[in-house]
Tab-separated table of C-alpha atoms in Angstrom:
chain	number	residue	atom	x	y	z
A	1	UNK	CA	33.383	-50.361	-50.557
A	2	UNK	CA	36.167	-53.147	-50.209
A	3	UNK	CA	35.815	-55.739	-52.152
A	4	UNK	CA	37.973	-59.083	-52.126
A	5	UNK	CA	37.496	-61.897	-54.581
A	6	UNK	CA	39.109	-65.117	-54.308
A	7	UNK	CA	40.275	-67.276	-57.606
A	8	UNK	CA	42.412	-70.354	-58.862
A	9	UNK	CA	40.254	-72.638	-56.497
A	10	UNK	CA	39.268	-76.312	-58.305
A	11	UNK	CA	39.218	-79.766	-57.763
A	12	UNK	CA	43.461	-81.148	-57.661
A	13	UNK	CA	45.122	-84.417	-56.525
A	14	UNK	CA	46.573	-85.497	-53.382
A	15	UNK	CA	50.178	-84.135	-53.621
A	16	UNK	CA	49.686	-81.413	-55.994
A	17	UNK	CA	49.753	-78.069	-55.868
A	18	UNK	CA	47.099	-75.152	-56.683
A	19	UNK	CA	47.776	-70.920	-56.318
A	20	UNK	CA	45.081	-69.128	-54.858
A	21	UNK	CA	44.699	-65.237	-55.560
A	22	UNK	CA	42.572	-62.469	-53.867
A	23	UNK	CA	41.918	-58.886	-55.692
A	24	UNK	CA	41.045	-56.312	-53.669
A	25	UNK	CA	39.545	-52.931	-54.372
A	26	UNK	CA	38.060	-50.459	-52.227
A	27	UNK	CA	40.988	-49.802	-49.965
A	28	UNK	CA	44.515	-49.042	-49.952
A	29	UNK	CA	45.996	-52.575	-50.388
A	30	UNK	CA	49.320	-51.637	-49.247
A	31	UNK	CA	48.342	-50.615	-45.858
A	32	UNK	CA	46.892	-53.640	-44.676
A	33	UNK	CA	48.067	-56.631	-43.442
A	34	UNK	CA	45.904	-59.547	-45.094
A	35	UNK	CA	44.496	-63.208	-44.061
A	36	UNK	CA	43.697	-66.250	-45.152
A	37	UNK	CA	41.254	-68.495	-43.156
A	38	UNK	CA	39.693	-71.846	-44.360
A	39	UNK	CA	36.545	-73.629	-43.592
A	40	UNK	CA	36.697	-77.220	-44.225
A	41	UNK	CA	33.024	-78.984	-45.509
A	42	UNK	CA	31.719	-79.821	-41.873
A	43	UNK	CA	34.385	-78.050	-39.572
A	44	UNK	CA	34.569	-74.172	-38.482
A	45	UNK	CA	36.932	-71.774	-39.378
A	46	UNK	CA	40.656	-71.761	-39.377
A	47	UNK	CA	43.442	-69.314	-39.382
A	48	UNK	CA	45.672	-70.420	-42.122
A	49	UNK	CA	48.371	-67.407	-42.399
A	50	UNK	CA	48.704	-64.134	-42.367
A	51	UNK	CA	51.258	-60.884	-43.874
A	52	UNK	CA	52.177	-57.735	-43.264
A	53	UNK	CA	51.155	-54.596	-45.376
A	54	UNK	CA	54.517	-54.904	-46.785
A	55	UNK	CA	55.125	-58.306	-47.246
A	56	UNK	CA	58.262	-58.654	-44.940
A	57	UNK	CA	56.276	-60.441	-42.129
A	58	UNK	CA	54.839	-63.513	-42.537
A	59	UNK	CA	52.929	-66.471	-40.208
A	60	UNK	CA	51.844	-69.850	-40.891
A	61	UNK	CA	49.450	-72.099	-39.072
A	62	UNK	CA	51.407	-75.252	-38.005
A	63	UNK	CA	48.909	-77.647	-40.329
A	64	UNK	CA	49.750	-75.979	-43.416
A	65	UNK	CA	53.679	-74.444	-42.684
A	66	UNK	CA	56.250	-75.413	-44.894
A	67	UNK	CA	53.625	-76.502	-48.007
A	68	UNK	CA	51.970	-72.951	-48.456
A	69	UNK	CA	53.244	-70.128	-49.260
A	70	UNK	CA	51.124	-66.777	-48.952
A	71	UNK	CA	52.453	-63.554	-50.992
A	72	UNK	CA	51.539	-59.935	-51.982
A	73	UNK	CA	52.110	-57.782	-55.123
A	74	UNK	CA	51.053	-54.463	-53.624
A	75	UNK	CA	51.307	-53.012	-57.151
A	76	UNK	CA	48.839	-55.143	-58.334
A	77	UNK	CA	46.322	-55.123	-55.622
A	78	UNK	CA	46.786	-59.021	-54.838
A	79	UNK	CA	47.459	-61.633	-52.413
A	80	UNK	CA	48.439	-64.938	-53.282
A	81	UNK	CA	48.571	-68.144	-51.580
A	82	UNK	CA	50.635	-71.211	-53.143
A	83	UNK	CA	49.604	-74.439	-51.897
A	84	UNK	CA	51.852	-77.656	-52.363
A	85	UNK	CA	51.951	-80.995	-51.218
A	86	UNK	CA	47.874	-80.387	-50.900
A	87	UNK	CA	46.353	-83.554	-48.888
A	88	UNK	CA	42.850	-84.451	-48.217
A	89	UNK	CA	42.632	-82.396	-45.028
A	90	UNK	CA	43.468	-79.091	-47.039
A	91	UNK	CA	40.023	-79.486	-48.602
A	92	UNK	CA	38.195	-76.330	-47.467
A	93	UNK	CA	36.786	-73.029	-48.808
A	94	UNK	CA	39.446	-70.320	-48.652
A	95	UNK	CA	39.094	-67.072	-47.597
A	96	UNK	CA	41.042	-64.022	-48.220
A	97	UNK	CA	40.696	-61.249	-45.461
A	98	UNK	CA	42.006	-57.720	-44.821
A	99	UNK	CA	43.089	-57.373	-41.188
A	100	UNK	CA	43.402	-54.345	-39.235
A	101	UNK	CA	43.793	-53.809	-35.485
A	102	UNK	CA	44.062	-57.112	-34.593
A	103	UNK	CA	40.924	-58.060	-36.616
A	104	UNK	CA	39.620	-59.753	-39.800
A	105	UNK	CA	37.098	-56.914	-40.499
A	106	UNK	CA	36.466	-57.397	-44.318
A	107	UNK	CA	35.999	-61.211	-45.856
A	108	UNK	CA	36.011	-62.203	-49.717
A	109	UNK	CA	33.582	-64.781	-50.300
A	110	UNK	CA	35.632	-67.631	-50.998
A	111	UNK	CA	36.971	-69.993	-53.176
A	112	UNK	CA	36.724	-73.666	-52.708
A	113	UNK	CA	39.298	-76.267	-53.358
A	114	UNK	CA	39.164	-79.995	-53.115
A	115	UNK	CA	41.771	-82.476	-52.961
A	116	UNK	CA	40.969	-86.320	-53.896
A	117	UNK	CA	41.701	-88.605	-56.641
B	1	UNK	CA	41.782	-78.527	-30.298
B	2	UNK	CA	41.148	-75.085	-30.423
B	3	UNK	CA	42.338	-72.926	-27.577
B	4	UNK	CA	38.955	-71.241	-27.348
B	5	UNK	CA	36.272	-73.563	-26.395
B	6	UNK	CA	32.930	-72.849	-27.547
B	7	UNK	CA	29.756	-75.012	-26.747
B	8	UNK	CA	28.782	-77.051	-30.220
B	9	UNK	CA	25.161	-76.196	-30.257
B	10	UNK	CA	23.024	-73.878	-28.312
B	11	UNK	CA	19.021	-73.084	-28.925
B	12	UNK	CA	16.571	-70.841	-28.058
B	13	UNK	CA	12.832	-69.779	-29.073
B	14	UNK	CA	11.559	-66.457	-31.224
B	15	UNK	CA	12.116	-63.496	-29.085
B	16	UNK	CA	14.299	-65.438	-26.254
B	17	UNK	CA	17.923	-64.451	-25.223
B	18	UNK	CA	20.498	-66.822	-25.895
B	19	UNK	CA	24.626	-66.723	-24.592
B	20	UNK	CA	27.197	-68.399	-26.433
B	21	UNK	CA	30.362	-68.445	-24.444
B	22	UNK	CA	34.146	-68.734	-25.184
B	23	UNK	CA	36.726	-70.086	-22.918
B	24	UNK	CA	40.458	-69.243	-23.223
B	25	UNK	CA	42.200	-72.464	-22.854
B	26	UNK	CA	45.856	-72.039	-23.742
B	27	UNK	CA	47.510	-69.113	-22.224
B	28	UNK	CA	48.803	-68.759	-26.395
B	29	UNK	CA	45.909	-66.725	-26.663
B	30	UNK	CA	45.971	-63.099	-26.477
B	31	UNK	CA	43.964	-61.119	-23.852
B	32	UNK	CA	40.339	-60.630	-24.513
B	33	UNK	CA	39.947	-57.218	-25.235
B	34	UNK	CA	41.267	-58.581	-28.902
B	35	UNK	CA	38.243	-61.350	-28.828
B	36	UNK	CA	36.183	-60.668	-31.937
B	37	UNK	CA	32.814	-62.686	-32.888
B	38	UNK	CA	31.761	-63.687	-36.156
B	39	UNK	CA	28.479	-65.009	-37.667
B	40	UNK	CA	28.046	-67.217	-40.655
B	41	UNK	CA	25.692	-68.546	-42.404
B	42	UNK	CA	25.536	-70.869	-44.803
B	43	UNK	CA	27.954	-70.323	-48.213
B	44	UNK	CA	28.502	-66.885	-47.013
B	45	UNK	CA	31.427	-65.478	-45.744
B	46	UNK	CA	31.890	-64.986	-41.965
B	47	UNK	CA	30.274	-61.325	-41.147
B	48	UNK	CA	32.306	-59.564	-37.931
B	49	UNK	CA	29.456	-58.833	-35.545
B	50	UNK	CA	31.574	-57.592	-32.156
B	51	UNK	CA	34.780	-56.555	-31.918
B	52	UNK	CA	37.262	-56.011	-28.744
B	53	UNK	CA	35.056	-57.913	-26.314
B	54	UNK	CA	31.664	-55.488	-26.857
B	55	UNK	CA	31.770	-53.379	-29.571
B	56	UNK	CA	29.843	-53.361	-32.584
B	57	UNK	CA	30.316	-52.730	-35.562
B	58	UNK	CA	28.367	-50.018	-37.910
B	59	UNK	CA	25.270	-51.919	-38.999
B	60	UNK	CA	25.205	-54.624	-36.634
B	61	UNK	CA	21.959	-55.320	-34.710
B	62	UNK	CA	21.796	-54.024	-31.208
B	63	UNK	CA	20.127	-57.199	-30.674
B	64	UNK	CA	24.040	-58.416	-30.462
B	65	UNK	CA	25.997	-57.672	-27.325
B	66	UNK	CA	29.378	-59.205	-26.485
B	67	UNK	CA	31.186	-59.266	-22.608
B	68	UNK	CA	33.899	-60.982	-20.978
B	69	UNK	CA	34.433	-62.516	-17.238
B	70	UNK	CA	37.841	-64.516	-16.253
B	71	UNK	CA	38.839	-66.236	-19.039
B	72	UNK	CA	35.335	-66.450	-20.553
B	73	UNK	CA	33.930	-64.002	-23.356
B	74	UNK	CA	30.416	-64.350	-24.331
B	75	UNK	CA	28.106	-63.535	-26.945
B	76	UNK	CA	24.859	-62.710	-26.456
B	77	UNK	CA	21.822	-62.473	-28.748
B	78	UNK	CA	18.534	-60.988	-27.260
B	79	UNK	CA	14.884	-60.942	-29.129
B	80	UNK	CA	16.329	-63.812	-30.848
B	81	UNK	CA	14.787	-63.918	-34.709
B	82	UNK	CA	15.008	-66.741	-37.324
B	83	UNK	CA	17.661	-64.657	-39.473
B	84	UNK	CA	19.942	-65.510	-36.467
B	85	UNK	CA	20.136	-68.942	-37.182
B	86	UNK	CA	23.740	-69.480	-37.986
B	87	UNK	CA	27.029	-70.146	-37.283
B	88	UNK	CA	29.283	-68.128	-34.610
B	89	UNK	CA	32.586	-67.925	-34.070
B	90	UNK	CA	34.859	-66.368	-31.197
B	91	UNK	CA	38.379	-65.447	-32.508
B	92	UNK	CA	41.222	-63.953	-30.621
B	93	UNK	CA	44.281	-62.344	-31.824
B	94	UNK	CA	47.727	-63.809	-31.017
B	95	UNK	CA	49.688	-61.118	-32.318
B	96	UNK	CA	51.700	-60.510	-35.499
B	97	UNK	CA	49.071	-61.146	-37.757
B	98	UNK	CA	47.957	-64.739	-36.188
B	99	UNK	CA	44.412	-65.215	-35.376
B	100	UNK	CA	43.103	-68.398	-33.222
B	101	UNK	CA	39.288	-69.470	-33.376
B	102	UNK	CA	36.913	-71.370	-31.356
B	103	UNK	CA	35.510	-74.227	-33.215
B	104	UNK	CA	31.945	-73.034	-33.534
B	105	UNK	CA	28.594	-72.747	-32.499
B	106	UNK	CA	25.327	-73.469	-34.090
B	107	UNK	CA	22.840	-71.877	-32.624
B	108	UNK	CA	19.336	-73.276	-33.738
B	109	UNK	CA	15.901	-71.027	-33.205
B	110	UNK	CA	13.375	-73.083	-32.775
């Protein structure tokens, strides 16, 4: 069964920063590219970025590129996503997915961060 | 704005049919045999409920049924129940691990 579970998520201050990680079990981490999609309190979802199996290909909504980072340690079964410069629009849950085929098939169920002062 | 427009709200009655569609707006967005559709309720995560256009998924309801005309892809949920009260979502892959979404539907069983 793959599993995904989201941490680091918690309440920080307009301008800060917060990580994000995912573990995953169940599958073979490696081989999968990986997702992370946000739901802001009253909005739908969004695509946020995205990474290859490998790490060496990575893609960035235009909202959030150049203040997050997203990362892998494939020998550690996680995905990362660093988060700087955090402003009151970033407020969301956060999702970690696994991709495959040109779809999010399996979803973590989220971690929520909040940005205010 | 999202490149796939969905309607906000739709409704429908116990045992009804309702169609939620999903217009390509942006030529950005990949061709619709990558259009996925995703259902969420509330504090959940998203659940994938039909994949490339019209295929589901092991597990999901039969009830579920996705096609696709022009540069419209719809959902469509027949015998409708109260458990289907939710939130859905078309998606549509752009390639190199990019994914776009419509904004949303909440479809309300009356």
């Amino acid at each position: 069964e793959v599993l995904l579970v989201e941490s680091g998520g918690g309440l920080v201050q307009p301008g800060g920063s917060l990580r994000l990680s995912c573990t995953a079990s169940g599958f073979t981490f490696s081989s999968y590219a990986m997702t992370w999609v946000r739901r802001p309190p009253g909005k739908g979802l969004e695509w946020v970025s995205g990474i290859s199996g490998s790490g060496g290909s990575l893609h960035y909504a235009g909202s959030v590129q150049g203040r997050f980072t997203m990362s892998r340690d494939n020998s550690k079964n996680t995905l990362y996503l660093q988060m700087s410069s955090l402003r009151g629009d970033d407020t969301a849950v956060y999702y970690c997915a696994k991709s495959a085929g040109g779809l999010i098939v399996d979803w973590g169920q989220g971690t929520l961060v909040t940005v205010s002062s | 704005q999202s490149a796939l427009t969905q309607p906000a709200s739709v409704s429908g009655s116990p045992g009804q049919s309702i169609t939620i569609s999903c217009t390509r707006t942006s030529s950005d967005v990949g061709s619709y045999k990558l259009v996925s559709w995703y259902q969420q309720h509330p504090d959940k995560a998203p659940k994938l409920i039909i994949s490339e256009g019209n295929k589901r998924p092991s597990g999901v309801s039969n009830r579920f049924s996705g096609s696709e005309s022009g540069n419209t892809a719809s959902l469509t949920i027949s015998g409708l129940q109260a458990e289907d009260e939710s939130d859905y979502y078309c998606c549509s892959y752009a390639g190199s691990n990019t994914w776009v979404f419509g904004a949303g539907t909440k479809l309300t069983v009356l």
